[in-house]
Coordinates of C-alpha atoms in Angstrom, one line a residue:
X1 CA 130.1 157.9 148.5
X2 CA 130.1 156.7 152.2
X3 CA 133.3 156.2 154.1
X4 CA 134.0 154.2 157.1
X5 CA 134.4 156.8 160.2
X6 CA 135.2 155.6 164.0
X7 CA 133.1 157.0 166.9
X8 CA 136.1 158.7 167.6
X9 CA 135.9 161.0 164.6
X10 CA 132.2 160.9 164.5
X11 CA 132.4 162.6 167.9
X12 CA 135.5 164.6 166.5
X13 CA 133.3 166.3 163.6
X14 CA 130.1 166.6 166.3
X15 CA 133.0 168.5 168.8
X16 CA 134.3 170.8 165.5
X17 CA 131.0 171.8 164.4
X18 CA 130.2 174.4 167.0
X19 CA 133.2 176.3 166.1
X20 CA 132.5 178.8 168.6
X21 CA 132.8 176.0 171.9
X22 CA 135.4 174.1 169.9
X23 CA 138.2 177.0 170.0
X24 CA 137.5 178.3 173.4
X25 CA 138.0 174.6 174.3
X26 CA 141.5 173.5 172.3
X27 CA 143.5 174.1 175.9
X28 CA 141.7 171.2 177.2
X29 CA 142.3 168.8 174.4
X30 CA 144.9 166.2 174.7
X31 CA 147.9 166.6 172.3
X32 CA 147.0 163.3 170.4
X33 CA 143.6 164.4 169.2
X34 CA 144.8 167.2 167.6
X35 CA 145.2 165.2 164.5
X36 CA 141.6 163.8 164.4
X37 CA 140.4 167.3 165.3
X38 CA 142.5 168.8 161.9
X39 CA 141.4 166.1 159.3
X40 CA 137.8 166.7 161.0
X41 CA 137.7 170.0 160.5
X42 CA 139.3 169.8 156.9
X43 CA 136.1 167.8 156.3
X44 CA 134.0 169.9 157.4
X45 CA 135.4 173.1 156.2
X46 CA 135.3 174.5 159.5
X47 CA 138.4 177.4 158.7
X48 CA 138.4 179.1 162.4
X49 CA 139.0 176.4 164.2
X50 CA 141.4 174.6 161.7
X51 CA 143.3 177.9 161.7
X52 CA 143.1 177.6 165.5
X53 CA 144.2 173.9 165.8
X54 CA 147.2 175.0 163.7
X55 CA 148.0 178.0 165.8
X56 CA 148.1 175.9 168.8
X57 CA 149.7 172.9 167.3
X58 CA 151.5 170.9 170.0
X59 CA 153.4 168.5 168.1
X60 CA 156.5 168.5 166.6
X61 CA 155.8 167.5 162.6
X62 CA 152.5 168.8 160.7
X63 CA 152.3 166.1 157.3
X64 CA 149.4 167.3 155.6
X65 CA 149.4 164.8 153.8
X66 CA 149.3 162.5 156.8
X67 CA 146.9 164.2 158.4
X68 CA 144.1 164.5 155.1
X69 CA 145.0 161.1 154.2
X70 CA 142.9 157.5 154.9
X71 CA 143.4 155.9 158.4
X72 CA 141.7 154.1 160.8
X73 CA 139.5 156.3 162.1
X74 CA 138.3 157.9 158.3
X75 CA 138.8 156.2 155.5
X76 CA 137.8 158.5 153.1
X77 CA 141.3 160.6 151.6
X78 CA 140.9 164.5 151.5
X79 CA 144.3 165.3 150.3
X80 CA 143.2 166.1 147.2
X81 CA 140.7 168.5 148.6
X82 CA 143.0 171.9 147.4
X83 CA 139.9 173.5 149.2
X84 CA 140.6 177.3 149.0
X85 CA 139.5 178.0 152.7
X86 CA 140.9 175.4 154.5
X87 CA 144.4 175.8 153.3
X88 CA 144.3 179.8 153.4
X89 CA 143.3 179.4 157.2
X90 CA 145.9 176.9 157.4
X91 CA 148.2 178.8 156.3
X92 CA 147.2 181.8 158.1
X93 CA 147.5 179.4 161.5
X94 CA 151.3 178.5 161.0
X95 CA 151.8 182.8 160.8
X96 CA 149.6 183.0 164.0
X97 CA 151.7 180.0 165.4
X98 CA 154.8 181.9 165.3
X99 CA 153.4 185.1 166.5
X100 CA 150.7 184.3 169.0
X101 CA 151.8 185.1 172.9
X102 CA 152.8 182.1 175.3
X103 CA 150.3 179.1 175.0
X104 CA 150.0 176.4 177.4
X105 CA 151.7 174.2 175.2
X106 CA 156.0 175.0 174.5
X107 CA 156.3 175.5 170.8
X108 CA 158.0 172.3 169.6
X109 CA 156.8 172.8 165.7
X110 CA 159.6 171.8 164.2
X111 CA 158.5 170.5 160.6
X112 CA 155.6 171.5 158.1
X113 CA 155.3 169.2 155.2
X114 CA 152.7 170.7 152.5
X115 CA 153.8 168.7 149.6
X116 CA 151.1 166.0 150.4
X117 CA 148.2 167.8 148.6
X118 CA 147.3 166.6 145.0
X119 CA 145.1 169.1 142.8
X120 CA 142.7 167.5 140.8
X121 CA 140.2 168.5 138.2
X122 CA 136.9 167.7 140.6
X123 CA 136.9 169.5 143.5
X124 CA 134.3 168.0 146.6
X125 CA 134.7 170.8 148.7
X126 CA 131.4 172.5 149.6
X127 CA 133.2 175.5 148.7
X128 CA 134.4 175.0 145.3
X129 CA 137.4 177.5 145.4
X130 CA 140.8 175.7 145.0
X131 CA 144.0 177.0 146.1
X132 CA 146.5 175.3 143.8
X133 CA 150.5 175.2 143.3
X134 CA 151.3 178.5 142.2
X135 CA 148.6 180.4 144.7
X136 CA 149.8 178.6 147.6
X137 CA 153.5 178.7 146.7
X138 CA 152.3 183.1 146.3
X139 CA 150.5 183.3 150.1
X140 CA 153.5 181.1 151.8
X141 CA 155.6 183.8 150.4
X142 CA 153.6 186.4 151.3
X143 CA 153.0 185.7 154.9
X144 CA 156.9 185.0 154.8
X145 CA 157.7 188.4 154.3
X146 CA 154.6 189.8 156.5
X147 CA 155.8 187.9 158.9
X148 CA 159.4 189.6 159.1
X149 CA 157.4 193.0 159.0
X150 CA 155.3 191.6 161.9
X151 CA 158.2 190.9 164.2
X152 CA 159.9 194.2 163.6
X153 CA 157.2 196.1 164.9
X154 CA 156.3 194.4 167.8
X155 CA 158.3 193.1 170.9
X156 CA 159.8 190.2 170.2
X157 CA 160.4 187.6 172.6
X158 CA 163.6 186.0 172.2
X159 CA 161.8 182.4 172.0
X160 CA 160.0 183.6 168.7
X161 CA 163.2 185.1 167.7
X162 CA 164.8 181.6 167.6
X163 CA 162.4 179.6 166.2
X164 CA 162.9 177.7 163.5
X165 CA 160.2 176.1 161.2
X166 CA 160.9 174.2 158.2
X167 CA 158.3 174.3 155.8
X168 CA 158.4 171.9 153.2
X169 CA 156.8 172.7 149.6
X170 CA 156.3 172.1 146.2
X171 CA 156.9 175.6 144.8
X172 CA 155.5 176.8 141.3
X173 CA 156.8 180.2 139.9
X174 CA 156.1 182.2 137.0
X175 CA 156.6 186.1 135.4
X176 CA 154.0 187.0 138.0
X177 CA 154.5 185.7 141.0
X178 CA 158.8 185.6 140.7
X179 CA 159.7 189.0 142.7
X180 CA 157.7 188.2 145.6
X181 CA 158.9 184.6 145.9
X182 CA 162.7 185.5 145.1
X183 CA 162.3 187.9 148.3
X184 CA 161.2 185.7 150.4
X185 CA 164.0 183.1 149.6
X186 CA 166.4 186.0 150.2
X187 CA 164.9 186.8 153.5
X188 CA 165.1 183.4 154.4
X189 CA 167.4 183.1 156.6
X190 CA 165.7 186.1 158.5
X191 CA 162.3 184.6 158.9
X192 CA 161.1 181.8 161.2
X193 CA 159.2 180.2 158.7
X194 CA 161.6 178.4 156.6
X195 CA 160.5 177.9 153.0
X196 CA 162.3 174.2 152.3
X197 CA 161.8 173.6 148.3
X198 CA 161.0 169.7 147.5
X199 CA 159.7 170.5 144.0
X200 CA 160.4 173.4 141.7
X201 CA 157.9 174.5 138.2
X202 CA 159.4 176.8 136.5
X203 CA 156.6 178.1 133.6
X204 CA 156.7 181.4 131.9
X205 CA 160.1 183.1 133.3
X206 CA 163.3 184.0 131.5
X207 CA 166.2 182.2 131.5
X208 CA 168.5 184.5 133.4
X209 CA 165.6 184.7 136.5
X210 CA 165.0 180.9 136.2
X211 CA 169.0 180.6 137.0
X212 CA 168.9 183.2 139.0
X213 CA 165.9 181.3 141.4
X214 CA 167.0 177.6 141.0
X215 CA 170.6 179.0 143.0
X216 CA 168.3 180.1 146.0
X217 CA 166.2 177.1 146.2
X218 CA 169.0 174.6 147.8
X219 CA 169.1 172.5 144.8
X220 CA 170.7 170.0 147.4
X221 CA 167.5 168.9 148.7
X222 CA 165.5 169.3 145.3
X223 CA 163.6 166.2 144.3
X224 CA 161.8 167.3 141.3
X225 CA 162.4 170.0 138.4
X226 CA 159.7 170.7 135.7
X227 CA 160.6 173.7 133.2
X228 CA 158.2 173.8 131.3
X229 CA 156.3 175.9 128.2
X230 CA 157.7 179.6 128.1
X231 CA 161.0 178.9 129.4
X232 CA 163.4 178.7 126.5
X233 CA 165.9 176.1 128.0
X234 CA 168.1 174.9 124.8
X235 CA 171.0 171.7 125.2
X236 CA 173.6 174.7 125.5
X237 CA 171.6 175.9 128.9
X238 CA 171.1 172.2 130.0
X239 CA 174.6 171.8 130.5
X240 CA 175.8 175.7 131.9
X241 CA 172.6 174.4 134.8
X242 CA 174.2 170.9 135.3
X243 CA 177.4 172.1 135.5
X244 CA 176.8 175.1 137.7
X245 CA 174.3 173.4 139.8
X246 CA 174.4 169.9 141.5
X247 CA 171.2 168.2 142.0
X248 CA 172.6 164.9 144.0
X249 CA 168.5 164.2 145.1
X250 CA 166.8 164.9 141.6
X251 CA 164.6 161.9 141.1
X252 CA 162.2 163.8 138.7
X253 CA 163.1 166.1 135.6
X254 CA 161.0 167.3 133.1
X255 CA 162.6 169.9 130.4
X256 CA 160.6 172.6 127.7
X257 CA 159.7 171.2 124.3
X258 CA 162.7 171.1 121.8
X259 CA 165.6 171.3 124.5
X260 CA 166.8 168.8 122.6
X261 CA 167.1 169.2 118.3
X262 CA 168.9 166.5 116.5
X263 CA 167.9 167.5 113.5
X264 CA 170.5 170.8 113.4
X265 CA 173.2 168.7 115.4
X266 CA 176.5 169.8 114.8
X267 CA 180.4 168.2 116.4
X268 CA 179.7 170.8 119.2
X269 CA 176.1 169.2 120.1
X270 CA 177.6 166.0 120.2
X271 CA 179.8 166.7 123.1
X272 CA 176.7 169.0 124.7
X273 CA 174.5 165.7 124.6
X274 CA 177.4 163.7 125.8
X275 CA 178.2 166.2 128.7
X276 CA 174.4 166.7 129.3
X277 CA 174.3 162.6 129.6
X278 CA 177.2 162.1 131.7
X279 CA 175.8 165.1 134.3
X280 CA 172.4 163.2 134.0
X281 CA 174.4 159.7 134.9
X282 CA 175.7 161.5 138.2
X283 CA 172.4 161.6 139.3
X284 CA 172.3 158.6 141.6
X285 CA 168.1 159.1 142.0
X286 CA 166.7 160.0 138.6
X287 CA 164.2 157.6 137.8
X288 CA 161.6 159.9 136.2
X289 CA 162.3 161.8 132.9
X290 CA 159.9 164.0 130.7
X291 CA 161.6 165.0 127.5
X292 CA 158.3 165.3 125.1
X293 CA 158.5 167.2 122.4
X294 CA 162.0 167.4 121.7
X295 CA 163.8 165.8 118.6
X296 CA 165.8 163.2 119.7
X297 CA 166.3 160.7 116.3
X298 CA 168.7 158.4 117.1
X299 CA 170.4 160.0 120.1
X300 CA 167.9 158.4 122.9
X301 CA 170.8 155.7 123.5
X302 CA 173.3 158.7 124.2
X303 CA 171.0 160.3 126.5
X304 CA 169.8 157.4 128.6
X305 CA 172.8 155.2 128.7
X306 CA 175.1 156.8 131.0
X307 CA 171.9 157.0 133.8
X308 CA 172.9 154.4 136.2
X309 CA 169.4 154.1 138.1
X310 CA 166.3 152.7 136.2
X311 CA 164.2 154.9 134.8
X312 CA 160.5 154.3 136.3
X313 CA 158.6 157.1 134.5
X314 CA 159.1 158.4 130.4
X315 CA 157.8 160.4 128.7
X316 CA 159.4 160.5 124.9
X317 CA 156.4 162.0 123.1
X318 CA 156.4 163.4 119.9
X319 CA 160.5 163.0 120.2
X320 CA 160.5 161.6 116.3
X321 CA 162.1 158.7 117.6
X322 CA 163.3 156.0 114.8
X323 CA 163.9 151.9 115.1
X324 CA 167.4 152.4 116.7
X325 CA 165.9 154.2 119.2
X326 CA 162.7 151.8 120.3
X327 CA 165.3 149.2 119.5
X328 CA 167.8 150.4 122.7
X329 CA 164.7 150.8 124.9
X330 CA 163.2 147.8 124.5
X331 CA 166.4 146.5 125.4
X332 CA 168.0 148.8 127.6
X333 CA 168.2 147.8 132.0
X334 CA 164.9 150.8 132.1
X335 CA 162.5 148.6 130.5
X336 CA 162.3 146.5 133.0
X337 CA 161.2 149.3 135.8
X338 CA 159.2 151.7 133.5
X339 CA 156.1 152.3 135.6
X340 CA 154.9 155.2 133.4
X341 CA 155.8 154.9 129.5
X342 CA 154.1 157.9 126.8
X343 CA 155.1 157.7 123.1
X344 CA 152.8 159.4 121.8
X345 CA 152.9 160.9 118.8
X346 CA 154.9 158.5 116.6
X347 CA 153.5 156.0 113.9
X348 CA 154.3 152.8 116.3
X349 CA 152.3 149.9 114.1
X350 CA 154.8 151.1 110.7
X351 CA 158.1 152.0 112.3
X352 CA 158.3 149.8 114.9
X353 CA 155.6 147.3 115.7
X354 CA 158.1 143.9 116.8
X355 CA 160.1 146.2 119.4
X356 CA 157.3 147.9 120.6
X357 CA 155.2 144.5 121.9
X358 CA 158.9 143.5 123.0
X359 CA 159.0 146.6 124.8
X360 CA 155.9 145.7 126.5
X361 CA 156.1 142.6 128.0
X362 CA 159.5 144.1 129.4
X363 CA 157.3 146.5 131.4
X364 CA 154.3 144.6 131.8
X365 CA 155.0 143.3 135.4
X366 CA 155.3 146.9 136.6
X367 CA 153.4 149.3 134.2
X368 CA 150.9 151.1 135.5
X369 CA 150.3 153.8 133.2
X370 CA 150.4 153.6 129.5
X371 CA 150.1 156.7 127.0
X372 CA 149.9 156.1 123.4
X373 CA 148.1 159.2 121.9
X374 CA 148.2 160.2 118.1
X375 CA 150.2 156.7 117.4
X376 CA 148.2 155.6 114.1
X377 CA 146.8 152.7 115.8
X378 CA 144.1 151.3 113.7
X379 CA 141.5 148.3 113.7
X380 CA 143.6 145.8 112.3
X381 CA 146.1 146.5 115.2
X382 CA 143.5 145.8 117.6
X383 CA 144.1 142.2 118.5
X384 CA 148.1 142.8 118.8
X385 CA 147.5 145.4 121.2
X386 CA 145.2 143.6 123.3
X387 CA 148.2 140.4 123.0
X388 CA 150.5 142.8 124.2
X389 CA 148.6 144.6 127.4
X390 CA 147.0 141.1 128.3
X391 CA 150.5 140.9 130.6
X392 CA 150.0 144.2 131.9
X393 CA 148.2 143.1 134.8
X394 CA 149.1 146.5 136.8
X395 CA 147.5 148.9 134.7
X396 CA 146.0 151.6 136.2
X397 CA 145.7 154.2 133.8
X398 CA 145.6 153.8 129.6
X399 CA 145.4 157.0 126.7
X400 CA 144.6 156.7 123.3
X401 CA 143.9 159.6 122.3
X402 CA 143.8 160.7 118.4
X403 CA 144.2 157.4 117.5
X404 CA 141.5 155.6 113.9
X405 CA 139.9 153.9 115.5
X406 CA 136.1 152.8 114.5
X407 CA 133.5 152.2 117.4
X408 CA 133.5 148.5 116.9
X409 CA 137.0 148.2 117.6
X410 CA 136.8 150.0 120.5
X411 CA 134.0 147.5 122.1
X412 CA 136.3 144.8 121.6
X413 CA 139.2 146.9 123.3
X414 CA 137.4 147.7 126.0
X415 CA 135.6 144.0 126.8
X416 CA 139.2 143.3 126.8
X417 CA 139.8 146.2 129.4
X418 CA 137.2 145.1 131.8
X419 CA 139.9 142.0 132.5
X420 CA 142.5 143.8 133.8
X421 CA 142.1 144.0 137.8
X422 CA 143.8 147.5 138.6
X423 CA 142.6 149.8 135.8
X424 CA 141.0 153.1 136.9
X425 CA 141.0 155.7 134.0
X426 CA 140.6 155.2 130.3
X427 CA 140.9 157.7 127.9
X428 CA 139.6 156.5 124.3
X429 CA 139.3 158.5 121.4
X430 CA 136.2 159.5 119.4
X431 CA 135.0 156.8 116.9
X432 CA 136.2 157.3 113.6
X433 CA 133.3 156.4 112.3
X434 CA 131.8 159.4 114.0
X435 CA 134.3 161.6 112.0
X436 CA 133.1 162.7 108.0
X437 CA 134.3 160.7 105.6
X438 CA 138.5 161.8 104.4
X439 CA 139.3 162.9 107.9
X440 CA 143.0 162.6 108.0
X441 CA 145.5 161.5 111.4
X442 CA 146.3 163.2 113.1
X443 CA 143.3 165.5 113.2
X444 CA 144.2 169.0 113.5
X445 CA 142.5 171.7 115.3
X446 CA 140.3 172.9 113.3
X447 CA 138.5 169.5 112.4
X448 CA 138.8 168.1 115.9
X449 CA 135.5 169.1 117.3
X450 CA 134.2 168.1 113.8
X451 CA 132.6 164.8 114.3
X452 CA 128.8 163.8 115.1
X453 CA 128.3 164.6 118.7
X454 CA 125.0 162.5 119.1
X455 CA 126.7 159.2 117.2
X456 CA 129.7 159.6 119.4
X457 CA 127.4 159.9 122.6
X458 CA 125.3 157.1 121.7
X459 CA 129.1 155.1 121.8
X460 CA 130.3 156.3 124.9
X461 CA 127.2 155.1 126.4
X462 CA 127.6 151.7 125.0
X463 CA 131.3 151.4 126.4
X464 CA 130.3 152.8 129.4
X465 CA 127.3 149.9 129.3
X466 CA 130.8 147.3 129.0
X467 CA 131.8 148.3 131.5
X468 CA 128.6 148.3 133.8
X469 CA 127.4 144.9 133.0
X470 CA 131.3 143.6 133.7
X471 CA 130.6 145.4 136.9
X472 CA 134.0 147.1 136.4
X473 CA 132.1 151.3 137.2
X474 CA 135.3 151.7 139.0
X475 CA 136.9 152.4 135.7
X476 CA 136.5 155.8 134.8
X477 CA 136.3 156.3 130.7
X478 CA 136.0 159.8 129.1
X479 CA 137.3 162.0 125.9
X480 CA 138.9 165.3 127.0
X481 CA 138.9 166.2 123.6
X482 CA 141.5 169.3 124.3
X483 CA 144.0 166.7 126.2
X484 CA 144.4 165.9 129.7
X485 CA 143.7 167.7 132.7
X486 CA 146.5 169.8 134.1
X487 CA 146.3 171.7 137.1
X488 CA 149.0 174.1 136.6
X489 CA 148.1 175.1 133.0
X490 CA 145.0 175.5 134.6
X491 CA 145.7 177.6 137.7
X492 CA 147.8 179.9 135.4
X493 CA 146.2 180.1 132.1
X494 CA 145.5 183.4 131.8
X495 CA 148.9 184.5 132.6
X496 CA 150.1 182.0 129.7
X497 CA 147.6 183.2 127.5
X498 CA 148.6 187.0 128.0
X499 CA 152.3 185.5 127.5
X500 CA 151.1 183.8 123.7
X501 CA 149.5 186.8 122.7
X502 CA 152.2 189.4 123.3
X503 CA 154.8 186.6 121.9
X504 CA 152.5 186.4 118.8
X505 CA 152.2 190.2 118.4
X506 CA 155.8 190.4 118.8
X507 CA 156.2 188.1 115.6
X508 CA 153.8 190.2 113.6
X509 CA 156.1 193.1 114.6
X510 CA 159.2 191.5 113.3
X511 CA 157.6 190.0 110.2
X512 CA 156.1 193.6 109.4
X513 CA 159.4 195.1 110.0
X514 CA 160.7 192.9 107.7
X515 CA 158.4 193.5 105.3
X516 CA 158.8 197.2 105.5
X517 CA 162.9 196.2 105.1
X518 CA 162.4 194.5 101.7
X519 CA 159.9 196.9 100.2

């Protein structure tokens, strides 16, 4: 698709594209252009001279996602271009930037603010080699330490001795990369390059390193926290971290499935829950909170009501949550500011279909994205969910996932759809109807992919036709019939799959053992 570009950055990409003349040329260009000449090159995927324009940077911040993102001059947003060569020699650059000899310009490079990229499933880059969370979070770390090697063995100038770079980042650590990233933090304080942790993942560590990592990351200045999958963070570890750790700028947390287990609660839980809520409450800029998969029957109240900022963004699926609990959400101070609501995975049309719609017109002024996957919502609920999103006029993004639905109800959901101005991404079920006859919800794994292929093509077509003559093709409507896309599982799924299999063999172990015991 065509963007808008100014004659200045028409002239910019003309100027970047004879790489050679373009970086024997950068001590003639005025300081203000080096910002056109970056996104230009980014564009272009011209990795010489954008490693060039970064070793030479004259100014005194670098936002990438300033610099990839839409303005005046190109409209067209690049930051979620992940594009493998680009950031390597971009990365490569800010090294060179510290050690390179005098330049015309005086190093005033004060700040580097990487968290601006967004990795997404399609990649436009000519390229088609991504460099995602954890890779970049493992070269930053490498060049951080090569970089201390590098200025040992050479004379050092005491101007490149003093400098001091902050680098801003959204770090992702697992088993694999951990030792290289933990030295780097330690050498910190050694290295010009100062690695400044916005955003921590946490996926397929142990408990004692991921303690052992948060403490070196300046949880002061942390933003967001996701432990997630193989890290086996129970309520009993919640609260040693919260009370061992301060977090005064969290404004995102997302915790492993099953943290939370009401359904073994004992006296002693109690007061964890109630410690764990009251630590949670001090948290003056927590309005995002991902607890999915955890089993919190009526408890939500004693989690969320000690928070005294809105929650914007929640995520309490498959959390077995009864009436009490939809009952305090609905009316709670959050549902007034949930931008982002998932509660997926419980029966909403039986257990609680009046608090639910209440629910939603509470958030419909704000909502933007609505997840209700695996929820047992069926035909005859069709005309009481439209009621209830007809108010939800800032909808961007709706799942359904897993959800009965025949392919007739799903035209008249989405002719609905087509009226709401701001949605962008639709993500429908397959027909029931498209399913054999005695399929039961929710489907498991094994009968998932189960379903006639062509009949459910020859449907997706005729939404996608909806949509079309409502001339809404902005709206993009697909089945990822394995669930979202997520970037990090996908950047590091062979690591996690290595993890499942030796977890799994280790259970055969045990259960043979046992065996073995008995006989």
């Amino acid at each position: 698709r065509a963007t808008m570009k100014s004659l200045r950055f028409i002239c910019a990409e003309a100027f970047v594209l004879n790489a050679e003349l373009a970086r024997s040329s950068l001590s003639s260009v005025a300081h203000n252009l080096f910002p056109l000449l970056f996104k230009a090159s980014y564009l272009l995927e011209q990795g010489e001279v954008i490693h060039d324009l970064v070793e030479n940077w004259p100014l005194v911040d670098f936002n990438m996602g300033k610099l990839l993102g839409s303005s005046v001059d190109c409209q067209e947003d690049l930051s979620h271009r992940t594009c493998s060569v680009c950031l390597e020699n971009c990365l490569l650059g800010l090294r060179d930037y510290v050690l390179n000899h005098p330049s015309p310009w005086v190093k005033s490079l004060r700040v580097v603010d990487l968290t601006g990229m967004k990795d997404v499933e399609v990649q436009l880059c000519k390229c088609k080699k991504t460099m995602g969370r954890w890779a970049r979070t493992q070269l930053l770390s490498q060049l951080c330490l090569e970089l201390l090697v590098d200025l040992q063995g050479t004379q050092c100038n005491p101007g490149t001795c003093e400098l001091s770079i902050d680098v801003l980042i959204d770090l992702f650590v697992t088993e694999r990369s951990y030792e290289l990233v933990v030295q780097a933090l330690l050498k910190k304080c050694y290295c010009p390059l100062k690695i400044c942790c916005v955003a921590f993942r946490a996926d397929n560590l142990a408990l004692q390193k991921f303690f052992y990592i948060i403490k070196l990351l300046e949880p002061s200045v942390l933003r967001r926290l996701e432990v997630v999958h193989n890290v086996r963070l129970e309520m009993e570890h919640l609260e040693i971290l919260f009370n061992s750790v301060h977090f005064p700028l969290l404004m995102s947390l997302t915790l492993p499935a099953r943290t939370f287990n009401v359904r073994r609660f004992t006296a002693t839980d109690e007061l964890l829950l109630a410690s764990i809520g009251e630590k949670m409450g001090e948290m003056m800029w927590l309005t995002e909170l991902n607890v999915s998969f955890s089993v919190l029957t009526g408890r939500l109240q004693n989690l969320l009501s000690p928070l005294k900022t809105p929650l914007k963004m929640l995520d309490v699926s498959n959390c077995s949550l009864n009436h009490a609990d939809m009952a305090y959400l609905a009316n709670s101070f959050h549902a007034n500011h949930l931008e982002a609501l998932d509660l997926s995975g419980h029966n909403i049309p039986e257990l609680y279909p009046s608090v639910f719609f209440k629910l939603l017109s509470h958030c419909s002024s704000v909502l933007v994205s609505l997840t209700l996957e695996d929820c047992n919502i069926q035909d005859t609920h069709i005309n009481m969910l439209i009621l209830g999103l007809s108010h939800c006029q800032k909808l961007q993004e709706l799942k359904f996932l897993g959800n009965p639905l025949s392919s007739h109800a799903l035209k008249q959901l989405f002719t609905f759809l087509c009226e709401l101005p701001m949605l962008k991404n639709v993500e429908f079920p397959v027909p029931r109807d498209c399913y054999p006859v005695g399929v039961t919800y929710p489907t498991d794994d094994a009968s998932l992919c189960r379903f006639d292929h062509q009949k459910y093509e020859s449907v997706a077509k005729e939404l996608n036709l909806i949509l079309f003559q409502a001339n809404r093709e902005d709206v993009k409507a697909s089945t990822p019939f394995f669930g979202s896309y997520d970037a990090a599982v996908q950047e590091t799924n062979n690591e996690l799959g290595a993890c499942l299999i030796k977890s799994f063999k280790e259970t055969l172990e045990k259960f043979t053992t046992s065996l073995h015991k008995m006989t």
